[in-house]
Amino acid sequence: TGLTQVLTTLQASALSQVLTTLPAGGLTQVLTTLQASALSSVLTTLPGTGLAQVLTTLPPASLSRVLTMLPEPGLAHVLTSLPAAPRSQVLTTLPTTGLGQVLTTLPAAPLAQVLGTLPAGALPKILNGLPAPVLSQVLSELPASLLGQLPTSLLSHLPVS
């Protein structure tokens, strides 16, 4: 559509300015009407601060809907580009279905950075929702500092080396 063409041709600074001036309801409507590929293109062109502004403006249900529309590489980009506080908000808003696959696409350092920004108690909740093979893979990538925050029930899924 015309809106998609306009948004995808704007430079990141102009796009960020346009999106952050929209009221939350208008922003939600704009983002949810974009096709997944256009949405990914729009969100991945925003710098971390602009992306954080746009995403934190959305109500949690709308944020979850927008994020679930993103393909895995787009969502991985969002998670690694956001500052800690908005990243934590995004992670705790996402449904765990599909999150596991996104987490497994992240290299160890960004994965630890993404999961290390969660508030106390949120990491076990997210990890509990992952299928066992994905959980095992994610746990194998976490540093000892994050593993120490986990209950024994989750640590039992660590692969034996």
PDB file of C-alpha atoms in Angstrom:
ATOM      1  CA  THR A   1       0.000   0.000   0.000  1.00  0.00           C
ATOM      2  CA  GLY A   2       0.983   3.663  -0.159  1.00  0.00           C
ATOM      3  CA  LEU A   3       1.638   3.829   3.585  1.00  0.00           C
ATOM      4  CA  THR A   4       4.044   0.902   3.391  1.00  0.00           C
ATOM      5  CA  GLN A   5       5.928   2.531   0.532  1.00  0.00           C
ATOM      6  CA  VAL A   6       6.197   5.835   2.379  1.00  0.00           C
ATOM      7  CA  LEU A   7       7.371   4.263   5.641  1.00  0.00           C
ATOM      8  CA  THR A   8       9.926   1.989   4.013  1.00  0.00           C
ATOM      9  CA  THR A   9      11.471   4.838   1.991  1.00  0.00           C
ATOM     10  CA  LEU A  10      11.954   7.237   4.919  1.00  0.00           C
ATOM     11  CA  GLN A  11      15.394   7.545   6.456  1.00  0.00           C
ATOM     12  CA  ALA A  12      15.639   6.126   9.975  1.00  0.00           C
ATOM     13  CA  SER A  13      15.663   9.535  11.698  1.00  0.00           C
ATOM     14  CA  ALA A  14      12.577  10.754   9.827  1.00  0.00           C
ATOM     15  CA  LEU A  15      10.814   7.422  10.299  1.00  0.00           C
ATOM     16  CA  SER A  16      11.523   7.482  14.023  1.00  0.00           C
ATOM     17  CA  GLN A  17      10.208  11.039  14.242  1.00  0.00           C
ATOM     18  CA  VAL A  18       7.009  10.167  12.342  1.00  0.00           C
ATOM     19  CA  LEU A  19       6.291   7.043  14.375  1.00  0.00           C
ATOM     20  CA  THR A  20       6.997   8.613  17.762  1.00  0.00           C
ATOM     21  CA  THR A  21       4.625  11.524  17.087  1.00  0.00           C
ATOM     22  CA  LEU A  22       1.673   9.222  16.480  1.00  0.00           C
ATOM     23  CA  PRO A  23      -0.662   8.568  19.408  1.00  0.00           C
ATOM     24  CA  ALA A  24      -0.493   4.970  20.714  1.00  0.00           C
ATOM     25  CA  GLY A  25      -3.755   3.986  18.987  1.00  0.00           C
ATOM     26  CA  GLY A  26      -2.618   5.387  15.641  1.00  0.00           C
ATOM     27  CA  LEU A  27       0.805   3.803  16.005  1.00  0.00           C
ATOM     28  CA  THR A  28      -0.771   0.433  16.761  1.00  0.00           C
ATOM     29  CA  GLN A  29      -3.028   0.748  13.723  1.00  0.00           C
ATOM     30  CA  VAL A  30      -0.138   1.714  11.445  1.00  0.00           C
ATOM     31  CA  LEU A  31       2.166  -1.062  12.628  1.00  0.00           C
ATOM     32  CA  THR A  32      -0.471  -3.794  12.586  1.00  0.00           C
ATOM     33  CA  THR A  33      -1.599  -2.942   9.046  1.00  0.00           C
ATOM     34  CA  LEU A  34       1.884  -3.454   7.634  1.00  0.00           C
ATOM     35  CA  GLN A  35       2.754  -6.844   6.161  1.00  0.00           C
ATOM     36  CA  ALA A  36       5.338  -8.776   8.190  1.00  0.00           C
ATOM     37  CA  SER A  37       8.174  -8.028   5.754  1.00  0.00           C
ATOM     38  CA  ALA A  38       7.390  -4.302   5.670  1.00  0.00           C
ATOM     39  CA  LEU A  39       6.999  -4.218   9.453  1.00  0.00           C
ATOM     40  CA  SER A  40      10.371  -5.895   9.845  1.00  0.00           C
ATOM     41  CA  SER A  41      11.922  -3.441   7.405  1.00  0.00           C
ATOM     42  CA  VAL A  42      10.431  -0.446   9.231  1.00  0.00           C
ATOM     43  CA  LEU A  43      11.437  -1.615  12.713  1.00  0.00           C
ATOM     44  CA  THR A  44      14.932  -2.750  11.760  1.00  0.00           C
ATOM     45  CA  THR A  45      15.784   0.623  10.218  1.00  0.00           C
ATOM     46  CA  LEU A  46      15.116   2.454  13.482  1.00  0.00           C
ATOM     47  CA  PRO A  47      18.054   3.126  15.784  1.00  0.00           C
ATOM     48  CA  GLY A  48      17.837   1.530  19.243  1.00  0.00           C
ATOM     49  CA  THR A  49      16.478   4.658  20.949  1.00  0.00           C
ATOM     50  CA  GLY A  50      13.858   5.291  18.251  1.00  0.00           C
ATOM     51  CA  LEU A  51      12.891   1.640  18.295  1.00  0.00           C
ATOM     52  CA  ALA A  52      12.548   1.749  22.080  1.00  0.00           C
ATOM     53  CA  GLN A  53      10.370   4.869  21.878  1.00  0.00           C
ATOM     54  CA  VAL A  54       8.088   3.298  19.299  1.00  0.00           C
ATOM     55  CA  LEU A  55       7.726  -0.055  21.039  1.00  0.00           C
ATOM     56  CA  THR A  56       7.283   1.279  24.569  1.00  0.00           C
ATOM     57  CA  THR A  57       4.461   3.539  23.360  1.00  0.00           C
ATOM     58  CA  LEU A  58       2.358   0.520  22.473  1.00  0.00           C
ATOM     59  CA  PRO A  59       0.034  -1.087  25.025  1.00  0.00           C
ATOM     60  CA  PRO A  60       1.245  -4.610  26.004  1.00  0.00           C
ATOM     61  CA  ALA A  61      -1.372  -6.469  23.905  1.00  0.00           C
ATOM     62  CA  SER A  62      -0.537  -4.396  20.815  1.00  0.00           C
ATOM     63  CA  LEU A  63       3.186  -4.751  21.434  1.00  0.00           C
ATOM     64  CA  SER A  64       2.806  -8.521  21.613  1.00  0.00           C
ATOM     65  CA  ARG A  65       0.742  -8.548  18.397  1.00  0.00           C
ATOM     66  CA  VAL A  66       3.296  -6.411  16.523  1.00  0.00           C
ATOM     67  CA  LEU A  67       6.247  -8.480  17.741  1.00  0.00           C
ATOM     68  CA  THR A  68       4.627 -11.795  16.833  1.00  0.00           C
ATOM     69  CA  MET A  69       4.202 -10.480  13.282  1.00  0.00           C
ATOM     70  CA  LEU A  70       7.966 -10.059  12.914  1.00  0.00           C
ATOM     71  CA  PRO A  71       9.995 -12.805  11.263  1.00  0.00           C
ATOM     72  CA  GLU A  72      12.666 -14.353  13.523  1.00  0.00           C
ATOM     73  CA  PRO A  73      15.582 -12.264  12.157  1.00  0.00           C
ATOM     74  CA  GLY A  74      13.572  -9.066  12.675  1.00  0.00           C
ATOM     75  CA  LEU A  75      12.686 -10.016  16.221  1.00  0.00           C
ATOM     76  CA  ALA A  76      16.283 -10.993  16.954  1.00  0.00           C
ATOM     77  CA  HIS A  77      17.366  -7.564  15.655  1.00  0.00           C
ATOM     78  CA  VAL A  78      14.806  -5.843  17.877  1.00  0.00           C
ATOM     79  CA  LEU A  79      15.983  -7.760  20.955  1.00  0.00           C
ATOM     80  CA  THR A  80      19.659  -7.008  20.370  1.00  0.00           C
ATOM     81  CA  SER A  81      19.095  -3.342  19.418  1.00  0.00           C
ATOM     82  CA  LEU A  82      17.012  -2.212  22.364  1.00  0.00           C
ATOM     83  CA  PRO A  83      18.415  -0.720  25.564  1.00  0.00           C
ATOM     84  CA  ALA A  84      17.997  -2.913  28.677  1.00  0.00           C
ATOM     85  CA  ALA A  85      14.689  -1.603  30.095  1.00  0.00           C
ATOM     86  CA  PRO A  86      12.662  -1.695  26.849  1.00  0.00           C
ATOM     87  CA  ARG A  87      14.262  -5.046  25.961  1.00  0.00           C
ATOM     88  CA  SER A  88      13.037  -6.490  29.235  1.00  0.00           C
ATOM     89  CA  GLN A  89       9.547  -5.124  28.555  1.00  0.00           C
ATOM     90  CA  VAL A  90       9.564  -6.645  25.074  1.00  0.00           C
ATOM     91  CA  LEU A  91      10.806 -10.044  26.282  1.00  0.00           C
ATOM     92  CA  THR A  92       8.219 -10.284  29.036  1.00  0.00           C
ATOM     93  CA  THR A  93       5.456  -9.279  26.591  1.00  0.00           C
ATOM     94  CA  LEU A  94       6.271 -11.912  23.988  1.00  0.00           C
ATOM     95  CA  PRO A  95       4.458 -15.217  24.027  1.00  0.00           C
ATOM     96  CA  THR A  96       6.932 -18.051  24.610  1.00  0.00           C
ATOM     97  CA  THR A  97       5.786 -19.812  21.442  1.00  0.00           C
ATOM     98  CA  GLY A  98       8.285 -18.735  18.835  1.00  0.00           C
ATOM     99  CA  LEU A  99      10.518 -17.013  21.381  1.00  0.00           C
ATOM    100  CA  GLY A 100      12.600 -20.153  21.781  1.00  0.00           C
ATOM    101  CA  GLN A 101      13.423 -20.234  18.090  1.00  0.00           C
ATOM    102  CA  VAL A 102      14.439 -16.568  18.181  1.00  0.00           C
ATOM    103  CA  LEU A 103      16.646 -17.144  21.224  1.00  0.00           C
ATOM    104  CA  THR A 104      18.396 -20.049  19.524  1.00  0.00           C
ATOM    105  CA  THR A 105      19.297 -17.810  16.562  1.00  0.00           C
ATOM    106  CA  LEU A 106      21.253 -15.428  18.795  1.00  0.00           C
ATOM    107  CA  PRO A 107      24.979 -16.030  19.322  1.00  0.00           C
ATOM    108  CA  ALA A 108      26.044 -16.634  22.950  1.00  0.00           C
ATOM    109  CA  ALA A 109      27.132 -13.051  23.783  1.00  0.00           C
ATOM    110  CA  PRO A 110      23.946 -11.310  22.551  1.00  0.00           C
ATOM    111  CA  LEU A 111      21.839 -14.076  24.101  1.00  0.00           C
ATOM    112  CA  ALA A 112      23.430 -13.491  27.505  1.00  0.00           C
ATOM    113  CA  GLN A 113      23.035  -9.737  27.053  1.00  0.00           C
ATOM    114  CA  VAL A 114      19.359 -10.072  26.111  1.00  0.00           C
ATOM    115  CA  LEU A 115      18.463 -12.493  28.905  1.00  0.00           C
ATOM    116  CA  GLY A 116      20.718 -10.797  31.451  1.00  0.00           C
ATOM    117  CA  THR A 117      18.611  -7.623  31.352  1.00  0.00           C
ATOM    118  CA  LEU A 118      15.486  -9.315  32.638  1.00  0.00           C
ATOM    119  CA  PRO A 119      14.200  -8.413  36.081  1.00  0.00           C
ATOM    120  CA  ALA A 120      14.615 -10.973  38.883  1.00  0.00           C
ATOM    121  CA  GLY A 121      12.318 -13.941  38.415  1.00  0.00           C
ATOM    122  CA  ALA A 122      11.539 -13.249  34.751  1.00  0.00           C
ATOM    123  CA  LEU A 123      14.284 -15.464  33.304  1.00  0.00           C
ATOM    124  CA  PRO A 124      12.949 -18.708  34.820  1.00  0.00           C
ATOM    125  CA  LYS A 125       9.417 -17.841  33.657  1.00  0.00           C
ATOM    126  CA  ILE A 126      10.578 -17.331  30.073  1.00  0.00           C
ATOM    127  CA  LEU A 127      12.753 -20.431  30.080  1.00  0.00           C
ATOM    128  CA  ASN A 128       9.989 -22.587  31.595  1.00  0.00           C
ATOM    129  CA  GLY A 129       7.846 -21.870  28.542  1.00  0.00           C
ATOM    130  CA  LEU A 130      10.426 -23.221  26.081  1.00  0.00           C
ATOM    131  CA  PRO A 131      10.290 -26.737  24.637  1.00  0.00           C
ATOM    132  CA  ALA A 132      12.910 -29.075  26.185  1.00  0.00           C
ATOM    133  CA  PRO A 133      15.282 -29.215  23.160  1.00  0.00           C
ATOM    134  CA  VAL A 134      15.241 -25.413  22.795  1.00  0.00           C
ATOM    135  CA  LEU A 135      15.654 -24.956  26.543  1.00  0.00           C
ATOM    136  CA  SER A 136      18.666 -27.261  26.497  1.00  0.00           C
ATOM    137  CA  GLN A 137      20.254 -25.284  23.657  1.00  0.00           C
ATOM    138  CA  VAL A 138      19.592 -21.903  25.301  1.00  0.00           C
ATOM    139  CA  LEU A 139      20.928 -23.103  28.670  1.00  0.00           C
ATOM    140  CA  SER A 140      24.125 -24.347  27.036  1.00  0.00           C
ATOM    141  CA  GLU A 141      24.805 -20.796  25.785  1.00  0.00           C
ATOM    142  CA  LEU A 142      24.233 -18.992  29.098  1.00  0.00           C
ATOM    143  CA  PRO A 143      27.113 -17.822  31.295  1.00  0.00           C
ATOM    144  CA  ALA A 144      27.450 -19.154  34.845  1.00  0.00           C
ATOM    145  CA  SER A 145      26.187 -15.838  36.259  1.00  0.00           C
ATOM    146  CA  LEU A 146      22.778 -16.405  34.640  1.00  0.00           C
ATOM    147  CA  LEU A 147      22.717 -20.145  35.301  1.00  0.00           C
ATOM    148  CA  GLY A 148      23.140 -19.369  39.001  1.00  0.00           C
ATOM    149  CA  GLN A 149      19.769 -17.583  38.984  1.00  0.00           C
ATOM    150  CA  LEU A 150      17.895 -20.656  37.810  1.00  0.00           C
ATOM    151  CA  PRO A 151      16.122 -23.330  39.832  1.00  0.00           C
ATOM    152  CA  THR A 152      17.397 -26.907  39.769  1.00  0.00           C
ATOM    153  CA  SER A 153      14.381 -28.009  37.717  1.00  0.00           C
ATOM    154  CA  LEU A 154      15.607 -25.883  34.804  1.00  0.00           C
ATOM    155  CA  LEU A 155      19.273 -26.734  35.281  1.00  0.00           C
ATOM    156  CA  SER A 156      18.431 -30.412  34.859  1.00  0.00           C
ATOM    157  CA  HIS A 157      17.952 -29.611  31.149  1.00  0.00           C
ATOM    158  CA  LEU A 158      21.597 -28.571  30.742  1.00  0.00           C
ATOM    159  CA  PRO A 159      23.304 -30.840  28.233  1.00  0.00           C
ATOM    160  CA  VAL A 160      25.859 -33.176  29.757  1.00  0.00           C
ATOM    161  CA  SER A 161      29.278 -32.600  28.242  1.00  0.00           C
TER     162      SER A 161
END
